[in-house]
Short mmCIF file of C-alpha atoms in Angstrom, two decimals:
data_model
loop_
_atom_site.label_atom_id
_atom_site.label_comp_id
_atom_site.label_asym_id
_atom_site.label_seq_id
_atom_site.Cartn_x
_atom_site.Cartn_y
_atom_site.Cartn_z
CA UNK L 12 -4.27 -20.72 -93.79
CA UNK L 13 -1.84 -18.54 -91.87
CA UNK L 14 -3.31 -16.12 -89.32
CA UNK L 15 -3.39 -12.47 -90.18
CA UNK L 16 -0.57 -10.53 -88.61
CA UNK L 17 -1.54 -8.61 -85.43
CA UNK L 18 -2.27 -4.97 -86.06
CA UNK L 19 0.20 -2.64 -84.48
CA UNK L 20 -1.33 0.23 -82.47
CA UNK L 21 -1.02 3.54 -84.11
CA UNK L 22 1.03 6.32 -82.64
CA UNK L 23 -2.11 8.08 -81.48
CA UNK L 24 -3.32 4.89 -79.74
CA UNK L 25 0.07 4.42 -78.09
CA UNK L 26 0.00 7.99 -76.89
CA UNK L 27 -3.53 7.60 -75.51
CA UNK L 28 -2.58 4.38 -73.73
CA UNK L 29 0.45 6.02 -72.18
CA UNK L 30 -1.66 8.93 -70.98
CA UNK L 31 -4.20 6.53 -69.47
CA UNK L 32 -1.44 4.70 -67.65
CA UNK L 33 -0.08 7.98 -66.33
CA UNK L 34 -3.60 8.98 -65.17
CA UNK L 35 -4.06 5.68 -63.26
CA UNK L 36 -0.64 6.08 -61.69
CA UNK L 37 -1.48 9.64 -60.59
CA UNK L 38 -4.82 8.52 -59.10
CA UNK L 39 -3.15 5.68 -57.23
CA UNK L 40 -0.54 8.07 -55.88
CA UNK L 41 -3.19 10.56 -54.82
CA UNK L 42 -5.22 7.84 -53.09
CA UNK L 43 -2.08 6.65 -51.32
CA UNK L 44 -1.30 10.20 -50.20
CA UNK L 45 -4.87 10.67 -48.96
CA UNK L 46 -4.68 7.41 -46.98
CA UNK L 47 -1.34 8.38 -45.48
CA UNK L 48 -2.76 11.80 -44.63
CA UNK L 49 -5.75 10.26 -42.86
CA UNK L 50 -3.48 7.85 -40.97
CA UNK L 51 -1.28 10.72 -39.93
CA UNK L 52 -4.29 12.72 -38.75
CA UNK L 53 -5.67 9.78 -36.77
CA UNK L 54 -2.20 9.22 -35.33
CA UNK L 55 -2.17 12.81 -34.11
CA UNK L 56 -5.64 12.36 -32.60
CA UNK L 57 -4.64 9.10 -30.91
CA UNK L 58 -1.48 10.67 -29.55
CA UNK L 59 -3.51 13.61 -28.22
CA UNK L 60 -5.94 11.21 -26.54
CA UNK L 61 -3.06 9.33 -24.92
CA UNK L 62 -1.66 12.60 -23.60
CA UNK L 63 -5.08 13.55 -22.20
CA UNK L 64 -5.40 10.12 -20.49
CA UNK L 65 -1.89 10.38 -19.04
CA UNK L 66 -2.60 13.88 -17.72
CA UNK L 67 -5.83 12.64 -16.17
CA UNK L 68 -4.01 9.75 -14.48
CA UNK L 69 -1.39 12.09 -13.09
CA UNK L 70 -4.04 14.50 -11.82
CA UNK L 71 -6.01 11.67 -10.18
CA UNK L 72 -2.91 10.18 -8.59
CA UNK L 73 -1.84 13.59 -7.35
CA UNK L 74 -5.31 14.19 -5.93
CA UNK L 75 -5.21 10.82 -4.21
CA UNK L 76 -1.86 11.67 -2.71
CA UNK L 77 -2.88 15.10 -1.46
CA UNK L 78 -3.58 14.26 2.17
CA UNK L 79 -2.47 16.79 4.76
CA UNK L 80 0.36 15.89 7.14
CA UNK L 81 -1.68 17.05 10.11
CA UNK L 82 -5.32 16.61 11.03
CA UNK L 83 -7.78 15.75 13.78
CA UNK L 84 -7.84 12.55 15.76
CA UNK L 85 -11.21 10.85 16.17
CA UNK L 86 -12.85 10.38 19.54
CA UNK L 87 -10.92 7.74 21.43
CA UNK L 88 -7.83 8.23 19.24
CA UNK L 89 -4.50 8.14 21.05
CA UNK L 90 -1.00 9.45 20.30
CA UNK L 91 0.06 6.15 18.75
CA UNK L 92 -2.75 6.22 16.18
CA UNK L 93 -4.92 3.68 17.96
CA UNK L 94 -8.55 3.60 19.06
CA UNK L 95 -9.13 1.60 22.24
CA UNK L 96 -12.30 -0.23 23.15
CA UNK L 97 -12.99 -0.76 26.85
CA UNK L 98 -16.22 -2.62 26.12
CA UNK L 99 -18.13 -3.66 23.02
CA UNK L 100 -19.78 -0.22 22.91
CA UNK L 101 -17.36 2.11 24.72
CA UNK L 102 -14.07 3.73 23.83
CA UNK L 103 -11.30 4.78 26.17
CA UNK L 104 -11.84 8.42 27.20
CA UNK L 105 -8.79 9.82 25.41
CA UNK L 106 -8.45 12.43 22.70
CA UNK L 107 -5.17 13.06 20.98
CA UNK L 108 -6.46 16.28 19.48
CA UNK L 109 -4.45 16.78 16.30
CA UNK L 110 -1.77 14.48 14.90
CA UNK L 111 1.06 15.39 12.54
CA UNK L 112 3.19 12.93 10.58
CA UNK L 113 6.12 15.39 10.63
CA UNK L 114 6.52 14.68 14.35
CA UNK L 115 7.23 10.98 13.77
CA UNK L 116 10.77 9.54 13.64
CA UNK L 117 12.29 9.53 10.17
CA UNK L 118 13.94 6.11 10.68
CA UNK L 119 12.28 2.95 12.02
CA UNK L 120 13.35 1.38 15.29
CA UNK L 121 15.13 -1.97 15.38
CA UNK L 122 12.94 -4.94 14.52
CA UNK L 123 11.55 -6.63 17.60
CA UNK L 124 11.16 -3.38 19.51
CA UNK L 125 7.77 -3.18 21.21
CA UNK L 126 5.91 -0.13 19.85
CA UNK L 127 5.14 2.80 22.11
CA UNK L 128 2.02 2.57 24.23
CA UNK L 129 2.21 -1.22 24.56
CA UNK L 130 3.18 -2.98 27.76
CA UNK L 131 2.10 -5.10 30.71
CA UNK L 132 -1.24 -3.99 32.07
CA UNK L 133 -0.64 -4.77 35.76
CA UNK L 134 -3.86 -5.26 37.71
CA UNK L 135 -6.12 -3.70 35.05
CA UNK L 136 -7.78 -5.40 32.11
CA UNK L 137 -5.42 -7.27 29.81
CA UNK L 138 -4.12 -4.92 27.10
CA UNK L 139 -4.54 -6.14 23.54
CA UNK L 140 -3.24 -4.05 20.62
CA UNK L 141 -3.81 -5.10 17.02
CA UNK L 142 -2.30 -3.57 13.88
CA UNK L 143 -4.78 -4.32 11.09
CA UNK L 144 -5.56 -3.30 7.52
CA UNK L 145 -9.14 -3.49 6.25
CA UNK L 146 -7.92 -4.87 2.89
CA UNK L 147 -5.86 -7.64 4.53
CA UNK L 148 -7.12 -11.21 4.08
CA UNK L 149 -5.36 -12.45 7.22
CA UNK L 150 -6.92 -9.62 9.22
CA UNK L 151 -10.32 -10.70 7.89
CA UNK L 152 -9.52 -14.26 8.99
CA UNK L 153 -8.48 -12.98 12.42
CA UNK L 154 -11.74 -11.05 12.80
CA UNK L 155 -13.88 -13.91 11.59
CA UNK L 156 -12.29 -16.25 14.10
CA UNK L 157 -12.14 -14.01 17.17
CA UNK L 158 -14.61 -11.12 16.83
CA UNK L 159 -17.32 -12.62 19.05
CA UNK L 160 -14.79 -13.80 21.63
CA UNK L 161 -13.21 -10.33 21.72
CA UNK L 162 -16.63 -8.80 22.33
CA UNK L 163 -17.24 -11.25 25.19
CA UNK L 164 -13.88 -10.49 26.83
CA UNK L 165 -14.52 -6.76 26.43
CA UNK L 166 -17.96 -6.88 27.97
CA UNK L 167 -16.68 -8.92 30.91
CA UNK L 168 -13.92 -6.37 31.48
CA UNK L 169 -11.20 -8.95 30.88
CA UNK L 170 -9.41 -6.97 28.20
CA UNK L 171 -9.11 -3.67 26.40
CA UNK L 172 -8.75 -3.92 22.65
CA UNK L 173 -6.93 -1.27 20.65
CA UNK L 174 -7.16 -1.12 16.87
CA UNK L 175 -4.27 0.59 15.09
CA UNK L 176 -5.74 0.52 11.60
CA UNK L 177 -3.08 1.11 8.95
CA UNK L 178 -3.17 1.54 5.19
CA UNK L 179 -0.28 -0.66 4.11
CA UNK L 180 -2.30 -2.18 1.27
CA UNK L 181 -3.31 1.00 -0.56
CA UNK L 182 -0.60 -0.02 -3.02
CA UNK L 183 -2.84 -2.93 -4.06
CA UNK L 184 -5.99 -0.86 -4.49
CA UNK L 185 -6.98 1.55 -7.27
CA UNK L 186 -9.26 3.37 -4.80
CA UNK L 187 -7.03 3.55 -1.70
CA UNK L 188 -9.45 1.19 0.01
CA UNK L 189 -7.30 0.65 3.07
CA UNK L 190 -7.20 4.39 3.75
CA UNK L 191 -10.86 4.91 2.95
CA UNK L 192 -11.96 2.00 5.13
CA UNK L 193 -9.79 3.16 8.05
CA UNK L 194 -11.12 6.69 7.62
CA UNK L 195 -14.69 5.39 7.70
CA UNK L 196 -13.93 3.47 10.91
CA UNK L 197 -12.55 6.66 12.46
CA UNK L 198 -15.68 8.54 11.33
CA UNK L 199 -17.85 6.01 13.17
CA UNK L 200 -15.63 6.14 16.27
CA UNK L 201 -15.91 9.92 16.31
CA UNK L 202 -19.65 10.23 15.81
CA UNK L 203 -21.02 6.92 17.18
CA UNK L 204 -18.45 5.22 19.43
CA UNK L 205 -21.04 2.66 20.50
CA UNK L 206 -21.11 1.39 16.89
CA UNK L 207 -17.34 1.34 16.34
CA UNK L 208 -16.70 -2.31 17.18
CA UNK L 209 -19.74 -3.51 15.27
CA UNK L 210 -18.76 -1.46 12.21
CA UNK L 211 -15.20 -2.76 12.28
CA UNK L 212 -16.46 -6.35 12.51
CA UNK L 213 -18.84 -5.79 9.59
CA UNK L 214 -16.11 -4.17 7.54
CA UNK L 215 -13.82 -7.18 7.82
CA UNK L 216 -16.74 -9.57 7.29
CA UNK L 217 -17.30 -7.90 3.92
CA UNK L 218 -13.76 -8.71 2.73
CA UNK L 219 -14.71 -11.60 0.46
CA UNK L 220 -17.25 -9.41 -1.40
CA UNK L 221 -14.52 -6.98 -2.39
CA UNK L 222 -13.85 -3.29 -1.86
CA UNK L 223 -16.68 -0.97 -0.88
CA UNK L 224 -17.14 2.44 -2.47
CA UNK L 225 -17.89 5.45 -0.27
CA UNK L 226 -21.64 4.85 -0.47
CA UNK L 227 -21.09 1.26 0.64
CA UNK L 228 -19.03 2.35 3.61
CA UNK L 229 -21.71 4.85 4.63
CA UNK L 230 -24.41 2.18 4.30
CA UNK L 231 -22.37 -0.27 6.38
CA UNK L 232 -21.96 2.38 9.10
CA UNK L 233 -25.72 2.81 9.13
CA UNK L 234 -26.22 -0.93 9.45
CA UNK L 235 -23.90 -0.88 12.49
CA UNK L 236 -26.08 1.79 14.11
CA UNK L 237 -24.07 4.92 13.34
CA UNK L 238 -25.64 8.19 12.25
CA UNK L 239 -25.03 9.50 8.75
CA UNK L 240 -21.27 9.71 8.17
CA UNK L 241 -21.51 10.67 4.48
CA UNK L 242 -19.67 13.99 4.76
CA UNK L 243 -16.90 12.53 6.90
CA UNK L 244 -16.36 9.60 4.53
CA UNK L 245 -16.51 11.58 1.31
CA UNK L 246 -14.37 14.45 2.65
CA UNK L 247 -11.76 12.04 4.07
CA UNK L 248 -11.89 13.92 7.36
CA UNK L 249 -9.61 11.44 9.12
CA UNK L 250 -7.30 10.56 6.22
CA UNK L 251 -4.45 12.51 7.90
CA UNK L 252 -5.12 10.40 11.00
CA UNK L 253 -4.90 7.21 8.91
CA UNK L 254 -1.59 8.38 7.39
CA UNK L 255 -0.32 9.16 10.86
CA UNK L 256 -1.26 5.70 12.16
CA UNK L 257 0.37 4.07 9.15
CA UNK L 258 3.61 6.02 9.39
CA UNK L 259 3.74 5.50 13.15
CA UNK L 260 3.46 1.74 12.57
CA UNK L 261 6.23 1.87 9.99
CA UNK L 262 8.41 3.87 12.37
CA UNK L 263 7.72 1.16 14.98
CA UNK L 264 8.97 -1.48 12.49
CA UNK L 265 5.59 -3.20 12.26
CA UNK L 266 6.13 -5.24 9.14
CA UNK L 267 2.67 -6.58 8.36
CA UNK L 268 -0.86 -7.20 9.46
CA UNK L 269 -2.31 -8.51 11.62
CA UNK L 270 0.38 -7.83 14.22
CA UNK L 271 -1.09 -8.39 17.67
CA UNK L 272 0.31 -7.78 21.17
CA UNK L 273 -1.14 -9.33 24.31
CA UNK L 274 0.01 -7.71 27.57
CA UNK L 275 3.15 -6.38 25.89
CA UNK L 276 4.13 -9.54 24.04
CA UNK L 277 3.69 -10.10 20.32
CA UNK L 278 1.65 -13.14 19.35
CA UNK L 279 3.79 -15.02 16.86
CA UNK L 280 0.88 -16.28 14.74
CA UNK L 281 -2.07 -14.05 15.55
CA UNK L 282 -4.60 -15.89 13.41
CA UNK L 283 -3.83 -19.26 14.97
CA UNK L 284 -2.63 -18.42 18.46
CA UNK L 285 -4.36 -15.23 19.63
CA UNK L 286 -7.13 -16.93 21.60
CA UNK L 287 -4.68 -19.25 23.35
CA UNK L 288 -2.41 -16.33 24.25
CA UNK L 289 -5.24 -14.33 25.83
CA UNK L 290 -6.65 -17.30 27.75
CA UNK L 291 -3.18 -18.16 29.08
CA UNK L 292 -2.73 -14.62 30.41
CA UNK L 293 -6.23 -14.56 31.91
CA UNK L 294 -5.64 -17.94 33.57
CA UNK L 295 -2.51 -16.63 35.25
CA UNK L 296 -4.60 -13.88 36.85
CA UNK L 297 -7.31 -16.14 38.16
#
């Protein structure tokens, strides 16, 4: 038996079906438009957030860079940006007053030129000058190896030891740790010179644990025997001094840290050869 022929939809049914299809198409289009509208709105919000973040970064970077050209030198600070120890607890009785980076040469000297303030010490204690950066691994190695020996030489009156603490490695730190650490050291020198060497030694000994925040620097100063240096550290009192020391070192063509001079001569490999260089000079005097 042959199947019954399929019934053709009536005109009214065809019209209703067409209207239903049009309705679904309109709904789909409206949903698509709503989705696109939401995406556009979220895109605007995201773009606005990015702008806010970028503005914040610029403001923070500008704030970090806003250090005055001129400022006070700490107790014991000299015109070259150094702080000189004459014993483990005493600083040389000098005071540079105020320093100003605008007074420094605009172009560096020729490489190999001995920086100002460094030379043969004659009959006095052997002069040692060290350019260091608190965020420098080789400086930390130098301190770990020689700190106690330096203290012994200082207390015997064999040497003077001048730190010229620069901030070459701020470029590697999101918090300007080189500058902040050098500033903290200057704060200690200014308020508690007897704790300066101990604080510096502790600062380098902390290298492997990573950068300290301001509270950590203040706590370390307290451990070294200094009075509260919170205001000096947080205010960056000696940040202009740190900038001055850094730019003076660059003007003197000091290329890296540690760079160490013993009685006017640079030690080629300070980490390996410093002790030998000092002992050789002391032996010549005995």
